[in-house]
mmCIF file of C-alpha atoms in Angstrom:
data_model
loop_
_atom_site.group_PDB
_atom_site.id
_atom_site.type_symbol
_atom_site.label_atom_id
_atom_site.label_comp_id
_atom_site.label_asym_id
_atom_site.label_seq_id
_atom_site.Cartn_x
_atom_site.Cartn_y
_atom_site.Cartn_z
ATOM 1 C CA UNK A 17 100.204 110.214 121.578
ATOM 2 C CA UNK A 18 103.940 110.289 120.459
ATOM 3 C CA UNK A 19 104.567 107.569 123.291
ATOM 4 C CA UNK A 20 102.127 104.766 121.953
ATOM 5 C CA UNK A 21 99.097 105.762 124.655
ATOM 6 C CA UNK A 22 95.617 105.683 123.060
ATOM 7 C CA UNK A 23 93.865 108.891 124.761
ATOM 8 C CA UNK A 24 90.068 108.805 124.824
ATOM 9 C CA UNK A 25 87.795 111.881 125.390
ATOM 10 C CA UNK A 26 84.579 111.376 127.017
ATOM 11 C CA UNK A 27 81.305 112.957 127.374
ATOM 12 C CA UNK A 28 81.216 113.468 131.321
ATOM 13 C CA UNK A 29 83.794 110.906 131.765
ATOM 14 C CA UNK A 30 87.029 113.404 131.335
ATOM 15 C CA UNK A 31 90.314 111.847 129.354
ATOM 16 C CA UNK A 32 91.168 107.987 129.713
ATOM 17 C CA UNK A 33 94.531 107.179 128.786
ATOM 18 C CA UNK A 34 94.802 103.463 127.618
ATOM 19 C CA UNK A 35 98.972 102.548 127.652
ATOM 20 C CA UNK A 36 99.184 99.802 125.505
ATOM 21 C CA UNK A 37 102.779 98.264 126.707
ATOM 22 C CA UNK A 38 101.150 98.203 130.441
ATOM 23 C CA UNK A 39 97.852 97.132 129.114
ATOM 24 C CA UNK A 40 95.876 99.707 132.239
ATOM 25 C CA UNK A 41 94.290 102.908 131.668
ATOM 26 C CA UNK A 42 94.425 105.923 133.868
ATOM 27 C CA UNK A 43 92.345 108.933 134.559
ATOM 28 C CA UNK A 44 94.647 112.226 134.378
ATOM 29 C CA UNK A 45 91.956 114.502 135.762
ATOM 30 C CA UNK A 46 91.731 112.710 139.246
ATOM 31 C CA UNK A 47 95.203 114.598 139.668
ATOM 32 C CA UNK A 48 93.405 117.822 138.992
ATOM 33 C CA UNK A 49 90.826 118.295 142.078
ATOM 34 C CA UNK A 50 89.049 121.237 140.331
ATOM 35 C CA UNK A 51 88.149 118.292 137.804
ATOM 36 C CA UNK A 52 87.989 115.255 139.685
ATOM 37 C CA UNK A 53 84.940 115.602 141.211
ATOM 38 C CA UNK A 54 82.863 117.141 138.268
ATOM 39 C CA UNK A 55 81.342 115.385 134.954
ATOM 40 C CA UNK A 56 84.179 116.963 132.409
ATOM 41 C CA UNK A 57 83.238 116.382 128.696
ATOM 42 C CA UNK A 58 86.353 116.269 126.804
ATOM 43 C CA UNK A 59 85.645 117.768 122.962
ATOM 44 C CA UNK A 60 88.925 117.716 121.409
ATOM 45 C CA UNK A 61 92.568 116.369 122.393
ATOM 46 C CA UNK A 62 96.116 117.567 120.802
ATOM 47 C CA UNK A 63 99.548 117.105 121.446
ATOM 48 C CA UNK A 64 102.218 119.614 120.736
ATOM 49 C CA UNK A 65 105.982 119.476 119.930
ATOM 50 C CA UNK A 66 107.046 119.579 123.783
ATOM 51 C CA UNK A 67 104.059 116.227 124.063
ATOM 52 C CA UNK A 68 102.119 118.586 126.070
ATOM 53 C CA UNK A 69 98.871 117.000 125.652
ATOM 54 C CA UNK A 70 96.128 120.019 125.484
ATOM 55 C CA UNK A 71 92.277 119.237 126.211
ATOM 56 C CA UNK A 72 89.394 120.965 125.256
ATOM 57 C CA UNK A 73 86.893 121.091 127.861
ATOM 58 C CA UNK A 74 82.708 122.164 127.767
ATOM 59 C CA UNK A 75 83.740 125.725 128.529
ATOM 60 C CA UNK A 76 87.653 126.102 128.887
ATOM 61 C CA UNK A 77 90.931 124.630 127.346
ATOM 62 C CA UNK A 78 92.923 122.442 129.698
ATOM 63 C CA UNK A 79 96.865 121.358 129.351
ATOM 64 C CA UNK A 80 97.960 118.779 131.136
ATOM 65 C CA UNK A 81 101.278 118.000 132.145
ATOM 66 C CA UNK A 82 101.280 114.172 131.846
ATOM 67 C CA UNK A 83 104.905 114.127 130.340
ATOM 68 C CA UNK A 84 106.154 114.317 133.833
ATOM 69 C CA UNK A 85 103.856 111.682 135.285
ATOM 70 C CA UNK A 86 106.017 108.899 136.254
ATOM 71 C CA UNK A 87 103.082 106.473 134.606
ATOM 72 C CA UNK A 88 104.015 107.813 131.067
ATOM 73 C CA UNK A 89 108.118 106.731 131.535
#
């Protein structure tokens, strides 16, 4: 992403976020309970101008708002 993070989409694993300055990855869907508890398969991953960062899931499209996560500042 515009911020340095290496995001990874997984099949049934959801969206790991690797931030390479902290050297630790996090799991953005365990904020999400209608996702943290299922096997999400992540297909594609964009981020627009605002650094939304916009998921593709098996049967829906997913934004999530990890600008304001206080990991990401």
């Amino acid at each position: 992403d515009k911020k340095g993070n290496l995001l990874i989409g997984t099949e049934h694993g959801g969206l790991n976020i690797f931030n390479r300055e902290k050297e630790i990855f996090t799991h953005p869907f365990d904020n999400y309970p209608e996702l943290r508890y299922q096997e999400v398969s992540v297909n594609d991953i964009i981020e627009d101008d605002k650094a939304n960062i916009w998921c593709t899931l098996e049967c829906e499209i997913f934004k999530s708002f990890m600008s304001f996560d206080p990991f990401f500042e």
